[in-house]
Short mmCIF file of C-alpha atoms and ligand atoms in Angstrom, two decimals:
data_model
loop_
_atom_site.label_atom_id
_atom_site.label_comp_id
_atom_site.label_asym_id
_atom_site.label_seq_id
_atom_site.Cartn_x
_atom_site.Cartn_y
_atom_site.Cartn_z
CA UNK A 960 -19.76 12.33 -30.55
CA UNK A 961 -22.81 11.08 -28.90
CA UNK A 962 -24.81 10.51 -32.46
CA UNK A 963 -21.88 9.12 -34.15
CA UNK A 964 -21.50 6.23 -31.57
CA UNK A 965 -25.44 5.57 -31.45
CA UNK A 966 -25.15 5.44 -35.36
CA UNK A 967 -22.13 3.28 -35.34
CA UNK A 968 -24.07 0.78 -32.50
CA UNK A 969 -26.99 0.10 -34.77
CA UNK A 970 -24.77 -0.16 -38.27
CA UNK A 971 -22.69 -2.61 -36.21
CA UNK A 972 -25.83 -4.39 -34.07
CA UNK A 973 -24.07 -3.68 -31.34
CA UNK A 974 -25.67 -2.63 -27.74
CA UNK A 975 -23.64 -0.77 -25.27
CA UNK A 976 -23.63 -1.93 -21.72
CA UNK A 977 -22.17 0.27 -18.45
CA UNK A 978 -21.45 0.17 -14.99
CA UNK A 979 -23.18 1.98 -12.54
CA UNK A 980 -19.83 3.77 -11.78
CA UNK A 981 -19.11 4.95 -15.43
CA UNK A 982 -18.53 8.89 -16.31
CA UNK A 983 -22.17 10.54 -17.14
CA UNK A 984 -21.36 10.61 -20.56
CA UNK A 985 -20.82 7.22 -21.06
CA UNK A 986 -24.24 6.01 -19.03
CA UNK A 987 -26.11 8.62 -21.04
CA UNK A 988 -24.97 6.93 -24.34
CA UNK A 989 -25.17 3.04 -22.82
CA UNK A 990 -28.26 1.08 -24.32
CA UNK A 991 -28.22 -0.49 -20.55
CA UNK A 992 -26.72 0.93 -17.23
CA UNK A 993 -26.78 -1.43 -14.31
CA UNK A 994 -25.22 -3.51 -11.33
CA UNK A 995 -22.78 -6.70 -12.12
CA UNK A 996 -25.79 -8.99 -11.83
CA UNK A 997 -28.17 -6.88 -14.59
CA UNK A 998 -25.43 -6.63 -16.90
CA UNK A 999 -24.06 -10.15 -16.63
CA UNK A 1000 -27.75 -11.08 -17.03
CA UNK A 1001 -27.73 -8.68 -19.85
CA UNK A 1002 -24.98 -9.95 -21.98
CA UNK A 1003 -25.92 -13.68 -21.40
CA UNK A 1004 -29.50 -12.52 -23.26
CA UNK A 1005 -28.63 -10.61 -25.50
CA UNK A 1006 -29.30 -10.98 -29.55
CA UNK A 1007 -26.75 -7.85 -30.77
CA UNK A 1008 -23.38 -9.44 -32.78
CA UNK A 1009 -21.42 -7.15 -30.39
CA UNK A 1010 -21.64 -5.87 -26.87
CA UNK A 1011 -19.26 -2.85 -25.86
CA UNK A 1012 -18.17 -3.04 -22.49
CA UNK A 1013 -17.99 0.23 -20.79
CA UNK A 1014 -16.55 -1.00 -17.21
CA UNK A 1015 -13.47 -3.43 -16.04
CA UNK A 1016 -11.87 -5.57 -17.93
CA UNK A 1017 -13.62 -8.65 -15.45
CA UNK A 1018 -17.21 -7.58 -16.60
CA UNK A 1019 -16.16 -7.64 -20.42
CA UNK A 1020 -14.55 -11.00 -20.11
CA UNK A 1021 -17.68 -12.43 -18.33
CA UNK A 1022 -19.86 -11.55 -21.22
CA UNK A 1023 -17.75 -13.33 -23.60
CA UNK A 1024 -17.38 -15.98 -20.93
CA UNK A 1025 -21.28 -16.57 -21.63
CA UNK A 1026 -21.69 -15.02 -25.01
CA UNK A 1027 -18.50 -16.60 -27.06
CA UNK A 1028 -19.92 -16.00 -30.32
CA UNK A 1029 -20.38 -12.14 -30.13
CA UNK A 1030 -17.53 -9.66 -30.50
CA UNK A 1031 -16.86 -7.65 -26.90
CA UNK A 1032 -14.90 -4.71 -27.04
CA UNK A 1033 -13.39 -3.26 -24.24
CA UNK A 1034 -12.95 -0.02 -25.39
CA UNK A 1035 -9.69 0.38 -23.05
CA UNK A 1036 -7.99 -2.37 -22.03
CA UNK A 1037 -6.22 -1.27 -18.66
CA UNK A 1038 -9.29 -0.80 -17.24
CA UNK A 1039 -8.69 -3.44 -14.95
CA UNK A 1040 -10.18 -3.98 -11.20
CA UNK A 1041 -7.16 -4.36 -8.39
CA UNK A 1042 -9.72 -6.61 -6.57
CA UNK A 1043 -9.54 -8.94 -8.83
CA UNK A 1044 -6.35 -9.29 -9.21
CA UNK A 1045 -5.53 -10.07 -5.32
CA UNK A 1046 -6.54 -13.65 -6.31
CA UNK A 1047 -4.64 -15.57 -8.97
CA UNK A 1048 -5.45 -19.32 -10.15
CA UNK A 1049 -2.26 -20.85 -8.55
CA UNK A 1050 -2.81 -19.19 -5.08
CA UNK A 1051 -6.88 -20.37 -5.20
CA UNK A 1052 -5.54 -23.87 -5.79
CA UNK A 1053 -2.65 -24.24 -3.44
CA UNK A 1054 -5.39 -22.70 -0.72
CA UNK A 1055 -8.09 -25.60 -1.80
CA UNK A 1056 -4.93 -28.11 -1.17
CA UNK A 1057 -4.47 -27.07 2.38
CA UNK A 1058 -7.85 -26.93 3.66
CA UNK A 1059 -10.93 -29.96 3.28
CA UNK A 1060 -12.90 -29.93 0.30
CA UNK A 1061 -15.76 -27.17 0.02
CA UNK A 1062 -17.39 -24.99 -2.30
CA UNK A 1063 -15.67 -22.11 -3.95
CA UNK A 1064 -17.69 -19.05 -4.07
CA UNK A 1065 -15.86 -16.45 -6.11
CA UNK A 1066 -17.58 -13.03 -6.39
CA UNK A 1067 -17.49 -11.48 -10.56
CA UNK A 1068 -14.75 -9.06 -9.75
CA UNK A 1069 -12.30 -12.00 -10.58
CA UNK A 1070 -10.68 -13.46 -13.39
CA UNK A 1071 -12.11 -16.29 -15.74
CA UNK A 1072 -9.35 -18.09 -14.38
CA UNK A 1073 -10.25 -17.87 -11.13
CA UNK A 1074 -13.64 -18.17 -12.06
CA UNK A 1075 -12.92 -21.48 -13.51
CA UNK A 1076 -12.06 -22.90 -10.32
CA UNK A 1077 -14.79 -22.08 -8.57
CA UNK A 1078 -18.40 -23.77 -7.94
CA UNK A 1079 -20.62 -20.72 -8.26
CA UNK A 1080 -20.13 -17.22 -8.44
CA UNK A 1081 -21.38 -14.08 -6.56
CA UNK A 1082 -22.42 -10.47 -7.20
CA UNK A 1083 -23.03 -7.44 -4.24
CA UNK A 1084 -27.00 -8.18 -5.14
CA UNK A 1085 -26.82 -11.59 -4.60
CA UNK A 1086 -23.71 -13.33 -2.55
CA UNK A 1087 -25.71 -14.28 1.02
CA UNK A 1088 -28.42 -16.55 -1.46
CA UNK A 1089 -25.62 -18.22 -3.37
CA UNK A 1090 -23.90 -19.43 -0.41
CA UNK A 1091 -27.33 -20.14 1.59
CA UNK A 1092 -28.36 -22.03 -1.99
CA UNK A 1093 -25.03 -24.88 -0.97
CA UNK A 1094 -25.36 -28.01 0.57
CA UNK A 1095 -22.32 -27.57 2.24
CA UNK A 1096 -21.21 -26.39 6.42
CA UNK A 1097 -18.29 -24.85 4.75
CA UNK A 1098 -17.79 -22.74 2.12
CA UNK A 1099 -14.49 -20.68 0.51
CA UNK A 1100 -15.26 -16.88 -0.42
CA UNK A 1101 -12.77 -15.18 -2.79
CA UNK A 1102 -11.84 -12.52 -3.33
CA UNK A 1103 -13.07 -10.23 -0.92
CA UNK A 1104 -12.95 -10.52 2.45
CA UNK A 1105 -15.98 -7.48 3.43
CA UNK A 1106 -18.18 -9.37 1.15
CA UNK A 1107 -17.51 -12.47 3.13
CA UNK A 1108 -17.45 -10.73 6.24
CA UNK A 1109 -21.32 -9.32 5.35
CA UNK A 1110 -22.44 -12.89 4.14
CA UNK A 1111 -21.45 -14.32 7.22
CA UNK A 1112 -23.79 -12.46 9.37
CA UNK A 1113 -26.54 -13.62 7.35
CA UNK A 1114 -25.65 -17.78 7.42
CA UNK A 1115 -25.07 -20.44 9.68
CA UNK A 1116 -22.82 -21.96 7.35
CA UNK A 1117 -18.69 -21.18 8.34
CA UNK A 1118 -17.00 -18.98 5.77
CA UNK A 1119 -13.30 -18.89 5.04
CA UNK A 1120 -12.01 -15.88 3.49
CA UNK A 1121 -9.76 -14.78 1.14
CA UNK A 1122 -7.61 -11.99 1.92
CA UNK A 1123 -8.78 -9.34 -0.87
CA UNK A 1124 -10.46 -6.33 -0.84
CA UNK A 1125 -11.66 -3.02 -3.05
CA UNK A 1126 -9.10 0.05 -2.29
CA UNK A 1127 -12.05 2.18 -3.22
CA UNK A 1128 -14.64 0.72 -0.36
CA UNK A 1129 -11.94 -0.77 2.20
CA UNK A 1130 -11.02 3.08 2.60
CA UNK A 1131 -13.62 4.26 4.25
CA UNK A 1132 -13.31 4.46 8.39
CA UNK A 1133 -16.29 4.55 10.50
CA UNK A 1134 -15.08 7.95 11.47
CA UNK A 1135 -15.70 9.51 7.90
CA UNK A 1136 -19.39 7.80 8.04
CA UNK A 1137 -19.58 9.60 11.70
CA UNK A 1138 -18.80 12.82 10.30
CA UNK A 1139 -21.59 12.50 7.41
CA UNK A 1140 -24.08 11.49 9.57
CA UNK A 1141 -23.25 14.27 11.77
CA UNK A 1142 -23.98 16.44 8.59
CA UNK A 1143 -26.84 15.30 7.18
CA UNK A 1144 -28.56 13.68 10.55
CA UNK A 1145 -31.85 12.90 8.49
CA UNK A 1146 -30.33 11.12 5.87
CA UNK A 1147 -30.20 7.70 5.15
CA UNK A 1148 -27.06 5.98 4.76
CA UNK A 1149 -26.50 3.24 2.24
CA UNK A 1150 -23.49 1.42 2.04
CA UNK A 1151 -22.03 -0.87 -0.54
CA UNK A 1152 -21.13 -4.65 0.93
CA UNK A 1153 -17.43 -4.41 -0.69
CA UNK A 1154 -17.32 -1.50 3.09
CA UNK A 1155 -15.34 -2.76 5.97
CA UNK A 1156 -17.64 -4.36 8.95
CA UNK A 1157 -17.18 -1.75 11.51
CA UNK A 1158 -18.95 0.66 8.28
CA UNK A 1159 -21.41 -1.95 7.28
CA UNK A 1160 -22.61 -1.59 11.42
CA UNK A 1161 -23.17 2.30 10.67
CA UNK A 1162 -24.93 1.52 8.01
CA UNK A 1163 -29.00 1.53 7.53
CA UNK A 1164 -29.03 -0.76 4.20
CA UNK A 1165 -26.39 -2.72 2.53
CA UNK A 1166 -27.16 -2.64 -1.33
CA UNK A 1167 -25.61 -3.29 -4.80
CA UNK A 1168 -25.35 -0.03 -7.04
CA UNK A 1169 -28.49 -0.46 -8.27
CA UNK A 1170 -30.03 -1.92 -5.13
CA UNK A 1171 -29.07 1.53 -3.77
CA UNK A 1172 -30.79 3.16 -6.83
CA UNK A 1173 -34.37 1.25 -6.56
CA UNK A 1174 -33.94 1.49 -2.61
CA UNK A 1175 -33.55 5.36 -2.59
CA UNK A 1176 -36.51 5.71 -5.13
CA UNK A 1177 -38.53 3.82 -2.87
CA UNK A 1178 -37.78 4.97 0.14
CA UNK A 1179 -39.91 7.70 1.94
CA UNK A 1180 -36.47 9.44 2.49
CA UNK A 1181 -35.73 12.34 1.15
CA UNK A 1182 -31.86 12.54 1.77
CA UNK A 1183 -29.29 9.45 1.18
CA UNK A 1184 -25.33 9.31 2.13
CA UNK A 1185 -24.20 7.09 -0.45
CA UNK A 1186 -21.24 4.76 0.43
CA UNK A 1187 -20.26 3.67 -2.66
CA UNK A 1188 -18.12 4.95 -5.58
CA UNK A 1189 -19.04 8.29 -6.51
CA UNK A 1190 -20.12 7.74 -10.33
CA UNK A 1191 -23.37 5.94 -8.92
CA UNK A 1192 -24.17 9.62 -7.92
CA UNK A 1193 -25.50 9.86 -11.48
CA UNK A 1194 -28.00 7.51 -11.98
CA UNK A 1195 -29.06 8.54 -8.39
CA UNK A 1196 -29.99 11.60 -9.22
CA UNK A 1197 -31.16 11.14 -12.44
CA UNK A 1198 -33.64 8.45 -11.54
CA UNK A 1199 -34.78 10.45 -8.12
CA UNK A 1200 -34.59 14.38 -9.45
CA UNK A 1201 -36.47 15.35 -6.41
CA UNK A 1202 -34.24 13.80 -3.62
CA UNK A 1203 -30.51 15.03 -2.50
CA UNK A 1204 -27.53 11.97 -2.53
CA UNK A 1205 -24.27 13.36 -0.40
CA UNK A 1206 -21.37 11.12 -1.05
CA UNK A 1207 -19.93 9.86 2.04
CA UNK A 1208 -16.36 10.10 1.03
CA UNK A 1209 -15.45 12.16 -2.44
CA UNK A 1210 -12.36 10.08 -2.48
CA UNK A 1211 -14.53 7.03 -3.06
CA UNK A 1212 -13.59 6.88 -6.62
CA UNK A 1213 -12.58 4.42 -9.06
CA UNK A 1214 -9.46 4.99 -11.22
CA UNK A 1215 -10.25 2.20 -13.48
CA UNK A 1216 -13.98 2.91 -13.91
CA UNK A 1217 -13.11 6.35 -14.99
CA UNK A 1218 -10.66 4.77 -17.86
CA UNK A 1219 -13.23 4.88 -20.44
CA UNK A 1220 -13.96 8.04 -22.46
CA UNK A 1221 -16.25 8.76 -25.48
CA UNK A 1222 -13.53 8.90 -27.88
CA UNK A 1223 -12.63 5.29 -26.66
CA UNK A 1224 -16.02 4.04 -27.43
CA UNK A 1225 -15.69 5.69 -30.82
CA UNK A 1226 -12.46 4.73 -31.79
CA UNK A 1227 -13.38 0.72 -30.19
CA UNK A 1228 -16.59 0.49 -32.46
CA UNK A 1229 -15.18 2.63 -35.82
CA UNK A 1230 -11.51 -0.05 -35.58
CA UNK A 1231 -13.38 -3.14 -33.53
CA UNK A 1232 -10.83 -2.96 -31.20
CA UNK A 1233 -9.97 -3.97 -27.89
CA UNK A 1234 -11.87 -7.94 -28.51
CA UNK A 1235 -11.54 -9.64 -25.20
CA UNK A 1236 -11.59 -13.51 -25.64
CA UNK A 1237 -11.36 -16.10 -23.17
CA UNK A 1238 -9.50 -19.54 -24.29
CA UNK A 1239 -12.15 -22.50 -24.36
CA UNK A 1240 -10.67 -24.43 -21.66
CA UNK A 1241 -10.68 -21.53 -19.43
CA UNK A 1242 -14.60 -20.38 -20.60
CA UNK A 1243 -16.29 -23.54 -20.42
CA UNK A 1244 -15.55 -24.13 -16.18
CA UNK A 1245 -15.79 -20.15 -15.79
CA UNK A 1246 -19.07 -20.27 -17.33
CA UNK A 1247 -20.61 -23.12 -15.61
CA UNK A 1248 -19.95 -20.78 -12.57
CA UNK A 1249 -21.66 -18.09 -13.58
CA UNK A 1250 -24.44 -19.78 -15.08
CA UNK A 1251 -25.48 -21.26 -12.02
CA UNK A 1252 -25.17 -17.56 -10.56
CA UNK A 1253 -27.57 -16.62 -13.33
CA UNK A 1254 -30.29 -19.22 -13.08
CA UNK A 1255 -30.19 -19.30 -9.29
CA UNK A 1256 -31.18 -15.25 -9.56
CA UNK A 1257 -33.67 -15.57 -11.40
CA UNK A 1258 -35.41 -18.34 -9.85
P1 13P B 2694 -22.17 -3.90 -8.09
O1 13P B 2694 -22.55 -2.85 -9.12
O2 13P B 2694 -22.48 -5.25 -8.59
O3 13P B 2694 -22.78 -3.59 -6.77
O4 13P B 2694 -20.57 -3.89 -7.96
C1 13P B 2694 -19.80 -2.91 -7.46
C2 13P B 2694 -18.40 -2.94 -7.98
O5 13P B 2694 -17.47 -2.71 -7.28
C3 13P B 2694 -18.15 -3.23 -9.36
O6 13P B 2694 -16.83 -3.10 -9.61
FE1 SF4 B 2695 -12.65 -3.10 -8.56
FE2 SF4 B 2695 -13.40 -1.61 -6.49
FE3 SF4 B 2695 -13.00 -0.44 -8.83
FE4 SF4 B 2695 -15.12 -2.07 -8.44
S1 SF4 B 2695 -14.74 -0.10 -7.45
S2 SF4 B 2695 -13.72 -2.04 -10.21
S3 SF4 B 2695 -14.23 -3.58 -7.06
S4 SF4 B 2695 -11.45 -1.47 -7.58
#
């Protein structure tokens, strides 16, 4: 299965991008595993005539959002992100009505349409130097509200938040981290900004998925509890074969992010199916957004 979709990639020119929290199988085939920032940087730089998305349907629509002249394929197309869809265009615009005007800082896990409303946009790796990177005292952070919640401890600036969240990282209690760290008392414990405050406070970094994987490959540490979804597990271990990951929370998994099989890949490249286009009036705000994201990371 493996060989037929690395055949099919290069007969198509097609690279294969995936999440962080994708199945094994699917990282071990991906041209590219990574964080929302790499692969949003990815698929903005890209030269392949088609990227395969193996993640949410948000992540697929941003590369087309900055790529509109390359097929992406979503290989299944309710893999969506529940985050995202706590925030819908008319709600963002009946909120900017009601309070003075401000920047909109809308993290990826949103919609173009959202996106399209917004000034810049965030990621995990890089939300508290977008909104110090404003000339503004105020500043409007959608969708989630832990994101926000973290930023805010690192600016002066006053954040309003939206009221959204991830059911994957919002579900972890400070007495679940407790219990780890009872455990595994030499252990570091990472946590994942999309955590509740009173978890971020327990924890000893606050990372993006793949700020978690450099971090525990540099670290001196030889034993992590990772607060995070549990596919990251993978790359952990793979990268860093000689230390020991303990989830915090086996429940901390994503339905959506475990959508994707091989056979989906296979039958997405072999058909081209599951395109994921965004309309032109739509793209063009969204992708302002994100460009600024983009060139502001890699300043
Ligand atoms: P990052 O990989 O950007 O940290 O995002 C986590 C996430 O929840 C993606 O859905
Ligand atoms: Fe959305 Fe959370 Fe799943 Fe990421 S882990 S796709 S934020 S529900």
């Amino acid at each position: 299965m493996k060989d037929k979709i690395r055949s099919l990639l290069k007969e198509r020119q097609a690279i294969l991008l995936a999440h962080n929290y994708q199945p094994p199988e699917i990282q071990d085939v991906a041209d590219l595993c990574g964080d929302s920032l790499e692969l949003s940087i990815k698929a903005s730089q890209t030269d392949a005539d088609v990227i395969v998305f193996c993640g949410v349907h948000f992540m697929a629509e941003t590369a087309s959002i900055m790529s509109p002249e390359k097929t992406v394929l979503l290989p299944r197309m309710d893999a969506g992100c529940p985050m995202a869809d706590m925030v819908t265009p008319e709600a963002l615009s009946r909120k900017l009505k009601q309070l003075p005007p401000m920047p909109v800082v809308t993290y990826v896990n949103s919609t173009a349409a959202v996106k399209a409303l917004s000034t810049i946009c965030c990621t995990s790796a890089n939300v508290v130097r977008v909104v110090n990177s404003l000339d503004a005292d105020e500043v409007l952070m959608v969708p989630d509200k832990n994101l926000a919640k973290y930023a805010a401890l690192h600016t002066k600036k006053r954040l309003h938040f939206w009221d959204g969240y991830c059911p994957v990282h919002d579900m972890l209690t400070p007495e679940t981290v407790l219990l780890a760290k009872e455990k595994y008392p030499n252990a570091v414990f990472m946590a994942h900004p999309e955590c509740r405050p009173e978890v971020l406070e327990l924890a000893d970094v606050v990372l993006s998925t793949s700020g978690m994987i450099r971090y525990a490959g540099e670290s001196e540490s030889k034993s992590f509890i990772v607060g995070t979804e549990t596919g990251i597990l993978h790359p952990m271990k793979k990268t860093n074969p000689a230390k020991t990951f303990y989830p915090v929370s086996p429940d901390m998994e994503c339905s959506d992010m475990k959508k994707i099989s091989l056979e989906d890949v296979l039958r997405s490249l072999e058909n081209m199916e599951g395109e994921v286009k965004v309309p032109e009036n739509i793209r063009l705000p969204a992708k302002e957004a994100v460009r600024k994201m983009i060139a502001l990371s890699l300043k």
